[in-house]
Short mmCIF file of C-alpha atoms in Angstrom, two decimals:
data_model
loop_
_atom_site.label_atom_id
_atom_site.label_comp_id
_atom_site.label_asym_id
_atom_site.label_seq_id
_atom_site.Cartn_x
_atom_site.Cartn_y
_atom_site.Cartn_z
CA UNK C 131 9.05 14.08 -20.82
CA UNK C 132 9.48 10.67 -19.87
CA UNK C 133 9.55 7.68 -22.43
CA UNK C 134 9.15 4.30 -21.51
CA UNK C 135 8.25 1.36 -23.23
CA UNK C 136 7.53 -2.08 -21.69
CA UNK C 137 8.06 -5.59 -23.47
CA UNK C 138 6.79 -8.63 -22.49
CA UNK C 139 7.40 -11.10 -25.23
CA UNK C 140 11.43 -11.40 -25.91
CA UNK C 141 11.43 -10.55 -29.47
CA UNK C 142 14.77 -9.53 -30.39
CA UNK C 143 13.77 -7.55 -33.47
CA UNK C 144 12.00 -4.78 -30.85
CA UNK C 145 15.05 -5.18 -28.35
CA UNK C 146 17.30 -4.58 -31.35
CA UNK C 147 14.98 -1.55 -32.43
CA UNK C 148 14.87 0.30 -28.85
CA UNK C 149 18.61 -0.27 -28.03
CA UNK C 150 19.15 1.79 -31.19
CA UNK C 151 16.83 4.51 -29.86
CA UNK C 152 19.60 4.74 -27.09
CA UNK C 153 16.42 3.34 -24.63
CA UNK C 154 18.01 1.97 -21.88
CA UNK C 155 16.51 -1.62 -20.76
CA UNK C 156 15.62 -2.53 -17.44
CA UNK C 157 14.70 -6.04 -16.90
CA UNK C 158 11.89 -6.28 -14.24
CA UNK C 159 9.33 -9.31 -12.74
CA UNK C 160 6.01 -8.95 -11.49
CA UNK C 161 5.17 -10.67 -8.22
CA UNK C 162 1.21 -11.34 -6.99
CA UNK C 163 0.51 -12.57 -3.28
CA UNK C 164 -2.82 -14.46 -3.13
CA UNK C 165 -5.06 -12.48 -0.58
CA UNK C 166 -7.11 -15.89 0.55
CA UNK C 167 -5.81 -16.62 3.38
CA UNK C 168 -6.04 -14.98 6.68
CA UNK C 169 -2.88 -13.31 8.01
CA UNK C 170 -2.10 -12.10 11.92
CA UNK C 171 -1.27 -8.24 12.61
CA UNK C 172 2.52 -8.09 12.82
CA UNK C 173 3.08 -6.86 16.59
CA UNK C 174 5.83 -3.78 16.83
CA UNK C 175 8.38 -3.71 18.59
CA UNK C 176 9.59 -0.64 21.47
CA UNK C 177 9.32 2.36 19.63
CA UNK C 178 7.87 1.70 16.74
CA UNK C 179 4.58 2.62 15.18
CA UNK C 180 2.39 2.61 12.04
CA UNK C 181 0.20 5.25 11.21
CA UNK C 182 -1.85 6.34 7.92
CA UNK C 183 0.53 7.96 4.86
CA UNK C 184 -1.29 10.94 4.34
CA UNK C 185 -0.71 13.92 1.57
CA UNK C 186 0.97 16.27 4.39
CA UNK C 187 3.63 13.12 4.94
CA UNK C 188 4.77 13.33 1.02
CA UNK C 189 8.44 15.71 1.67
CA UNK C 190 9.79 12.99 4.52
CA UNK C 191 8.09 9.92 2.46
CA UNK C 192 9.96 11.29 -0.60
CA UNK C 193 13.35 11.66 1.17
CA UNK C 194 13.57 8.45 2.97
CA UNK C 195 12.52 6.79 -0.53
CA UNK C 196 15.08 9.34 -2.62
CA UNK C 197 17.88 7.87 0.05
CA UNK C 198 16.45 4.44 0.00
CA UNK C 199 16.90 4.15 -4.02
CA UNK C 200 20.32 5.20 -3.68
CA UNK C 201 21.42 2.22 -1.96
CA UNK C 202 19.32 -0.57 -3.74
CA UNK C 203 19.92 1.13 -6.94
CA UNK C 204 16.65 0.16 -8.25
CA UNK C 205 15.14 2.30 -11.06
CA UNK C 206 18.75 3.76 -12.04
CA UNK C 207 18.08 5.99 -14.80
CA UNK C 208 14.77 7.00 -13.94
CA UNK C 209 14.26 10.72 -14.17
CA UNK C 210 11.81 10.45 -11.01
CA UNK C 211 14.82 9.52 -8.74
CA UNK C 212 17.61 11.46 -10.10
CA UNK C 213 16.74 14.15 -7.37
CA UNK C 214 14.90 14.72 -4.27
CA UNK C 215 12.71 17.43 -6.17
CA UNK C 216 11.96 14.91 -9.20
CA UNK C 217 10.93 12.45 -6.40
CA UNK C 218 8.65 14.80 -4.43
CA UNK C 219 6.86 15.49 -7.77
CA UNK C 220 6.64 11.82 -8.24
CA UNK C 221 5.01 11.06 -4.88
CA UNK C 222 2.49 14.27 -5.60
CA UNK C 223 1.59 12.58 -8.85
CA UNK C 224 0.79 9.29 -7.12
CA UNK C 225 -1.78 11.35 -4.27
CA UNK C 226 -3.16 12.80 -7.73
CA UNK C 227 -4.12 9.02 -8.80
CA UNK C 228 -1.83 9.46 -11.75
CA UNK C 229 -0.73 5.68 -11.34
CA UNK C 230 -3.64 4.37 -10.13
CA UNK C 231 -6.12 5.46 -7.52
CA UNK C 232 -3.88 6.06 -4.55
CA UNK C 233 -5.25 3.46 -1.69
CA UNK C 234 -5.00 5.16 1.63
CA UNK C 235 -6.24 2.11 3.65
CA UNK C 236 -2.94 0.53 2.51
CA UNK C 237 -0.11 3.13 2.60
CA UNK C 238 1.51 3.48 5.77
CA UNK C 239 4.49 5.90 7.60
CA UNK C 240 6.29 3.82 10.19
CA UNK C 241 7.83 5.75 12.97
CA UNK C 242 10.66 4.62 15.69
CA UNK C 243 9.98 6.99 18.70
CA UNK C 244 8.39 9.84 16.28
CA UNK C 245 10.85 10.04 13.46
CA UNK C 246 10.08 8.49 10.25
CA UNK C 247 11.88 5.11 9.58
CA UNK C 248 10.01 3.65 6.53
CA UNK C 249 7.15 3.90 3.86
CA UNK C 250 5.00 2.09 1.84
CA UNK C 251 2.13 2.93 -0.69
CA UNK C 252 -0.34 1.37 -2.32
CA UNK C 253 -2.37 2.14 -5.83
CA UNK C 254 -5.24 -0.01 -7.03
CA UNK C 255 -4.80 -1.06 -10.90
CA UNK C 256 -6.43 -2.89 -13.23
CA UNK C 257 -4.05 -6.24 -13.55
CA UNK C 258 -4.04 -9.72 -15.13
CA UNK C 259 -7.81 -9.73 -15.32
CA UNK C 260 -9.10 -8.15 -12.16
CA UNK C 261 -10.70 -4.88 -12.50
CA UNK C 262 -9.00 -3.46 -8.66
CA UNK C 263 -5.54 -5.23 -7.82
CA UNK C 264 -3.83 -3.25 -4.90
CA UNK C 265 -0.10 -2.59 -6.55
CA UNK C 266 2.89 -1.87 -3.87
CA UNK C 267 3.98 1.11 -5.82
CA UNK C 268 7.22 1.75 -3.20
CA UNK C 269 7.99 0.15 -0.32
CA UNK C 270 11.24 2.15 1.52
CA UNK C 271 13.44 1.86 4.37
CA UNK C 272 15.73 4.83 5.69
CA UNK C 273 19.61 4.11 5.31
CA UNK C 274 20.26 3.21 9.17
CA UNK C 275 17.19 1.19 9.92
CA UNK C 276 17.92 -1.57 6.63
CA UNK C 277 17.97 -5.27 8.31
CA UNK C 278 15.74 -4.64 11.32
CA UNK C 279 12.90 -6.45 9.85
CA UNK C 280 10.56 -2.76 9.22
CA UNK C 281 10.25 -3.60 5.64
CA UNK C 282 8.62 -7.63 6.70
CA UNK C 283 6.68 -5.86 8.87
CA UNK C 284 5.14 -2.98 6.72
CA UNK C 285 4.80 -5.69 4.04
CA UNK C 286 2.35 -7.80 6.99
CA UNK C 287 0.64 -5.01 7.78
CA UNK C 288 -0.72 -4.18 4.00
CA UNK C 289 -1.61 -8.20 3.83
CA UNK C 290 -2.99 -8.27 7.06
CA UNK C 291 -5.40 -5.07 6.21
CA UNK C 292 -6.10 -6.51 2.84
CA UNK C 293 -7.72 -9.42 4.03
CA UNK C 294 -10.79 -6.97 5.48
CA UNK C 295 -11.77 -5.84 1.99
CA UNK C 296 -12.88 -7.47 -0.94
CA UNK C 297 -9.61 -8.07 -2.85
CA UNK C 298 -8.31 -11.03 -4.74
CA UNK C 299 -4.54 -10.78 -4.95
CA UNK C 300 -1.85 -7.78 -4.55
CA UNK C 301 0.89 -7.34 -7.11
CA UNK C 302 4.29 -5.52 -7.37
CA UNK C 303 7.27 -4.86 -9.80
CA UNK C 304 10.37 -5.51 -8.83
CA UNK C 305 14.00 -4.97 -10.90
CA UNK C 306 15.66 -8.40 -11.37
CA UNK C 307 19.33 -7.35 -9.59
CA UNK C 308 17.18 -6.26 -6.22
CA UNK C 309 18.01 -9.56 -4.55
CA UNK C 310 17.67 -8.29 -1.15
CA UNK C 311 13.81 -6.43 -2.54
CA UNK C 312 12.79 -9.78 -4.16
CA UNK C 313 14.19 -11.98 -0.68
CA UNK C 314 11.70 -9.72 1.44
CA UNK C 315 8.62 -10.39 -1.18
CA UNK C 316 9.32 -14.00 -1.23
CA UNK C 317 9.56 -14.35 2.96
CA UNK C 318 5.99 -12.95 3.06
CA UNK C 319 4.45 -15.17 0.29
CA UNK C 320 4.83 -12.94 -2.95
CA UNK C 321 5.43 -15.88 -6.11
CA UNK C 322 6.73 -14.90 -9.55
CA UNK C 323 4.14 -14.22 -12.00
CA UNK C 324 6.66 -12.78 -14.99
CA UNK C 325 9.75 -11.06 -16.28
CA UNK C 326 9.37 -8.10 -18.35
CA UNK C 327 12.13 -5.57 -19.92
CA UNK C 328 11.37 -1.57 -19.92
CA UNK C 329 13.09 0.69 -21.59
CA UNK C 330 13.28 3.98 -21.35
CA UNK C 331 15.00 7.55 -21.87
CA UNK C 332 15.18 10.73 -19.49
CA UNK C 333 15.76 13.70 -21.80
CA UNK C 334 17.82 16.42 -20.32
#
């Protein structure tokens, strides 16, 4: 089983509590992107392509998130992404609607000349008052392709798509120490909404 616990008021008695429980704490933000305004389809460059993330996609999304995580080290100590099997169960759970209803419209596979190069997927929550908020619940770029802009342009696409349906605002969660995560939200418009600690324990 997983534990986890989330805290968003900083009082030290519970911090003091959980540590005790061994729980480890992972200090996180939430980020919302105001879906108002209009935004232009990112153009792709030679090679590349988006196309629909679909259930039959889930063994090469998993991998190039599995390999992904490894680098950013994001969500260290998460059960879910101590293995490649543990992830593929995760990303089965997600196309269940375990975390939300999984939103098709807004998770895509991007390809560079046919092979998979990057992933994003998209549940809709209830959040900060709205009944449906669209929630990035990974966005992941295979080790190789990092700095060629695929994660910007994913990130476009979603807005860009958003804008057609009736949503207010999209939201994501993002670890505190994932500068280079939180420099991609903020170049596409994403603003700090708060800072929250989980903590949590993966029995073995």
């Amino acid at each position: 089983c997983l534990v986890e616990v989330i805290q968003f008021e900083d009082v030290e008695d519970y911090r003091d509590g959980f540590r005790e429980l061994d729980l480890k704490e992972n200090k996180r933000m939430r980020m919302s992107h105001s879906l108002d305004l209009p935004v232009v389809n990112p153009e792709l460059q030679n090679g590349l392509s988006i196309r629909p993330l679909t259930r039959n996609d889930i063994e090469v999304s998993s991998e190039i998130s599995f390999e992904a995580h490894k680098i950013s080290k994001d969500y260290v100590g998460y059960r879910d992404l101590e293995s490649l099997e543990n992830r593929l169960a995760l990303e089965t759970r997600v196309f269940d609607n375990v975390y939300g209803r999984f939103y098709s419209e807004g998770s895509y596979l991007m390809l560079h000349n046919d092979t998979p190069v990057a992933t994003l997927s998209t549940v809709v929550i209830p959040c900060w008052g709205y009944e449906q908020v669209p929630w990035i619940f990974d966005i992941s770029v295979a080790p190789g392709f990092h700095n060629k802009g695929l994660g910007r342009l994913l990130m476009n696409r979603l807005l860009y798509d958003l804008t057609t349906h009736n949503f207010s605002i999209l939201g994501l969660a993002v670890t505190l120490d994932n500068y280079s995560a939180i420099h991609l939200y903020e170049s596409v418009g994403f603003d700090f909404v708060e800072t929250f600690s989980e903590f949590i324990t993966s029995p073995h």
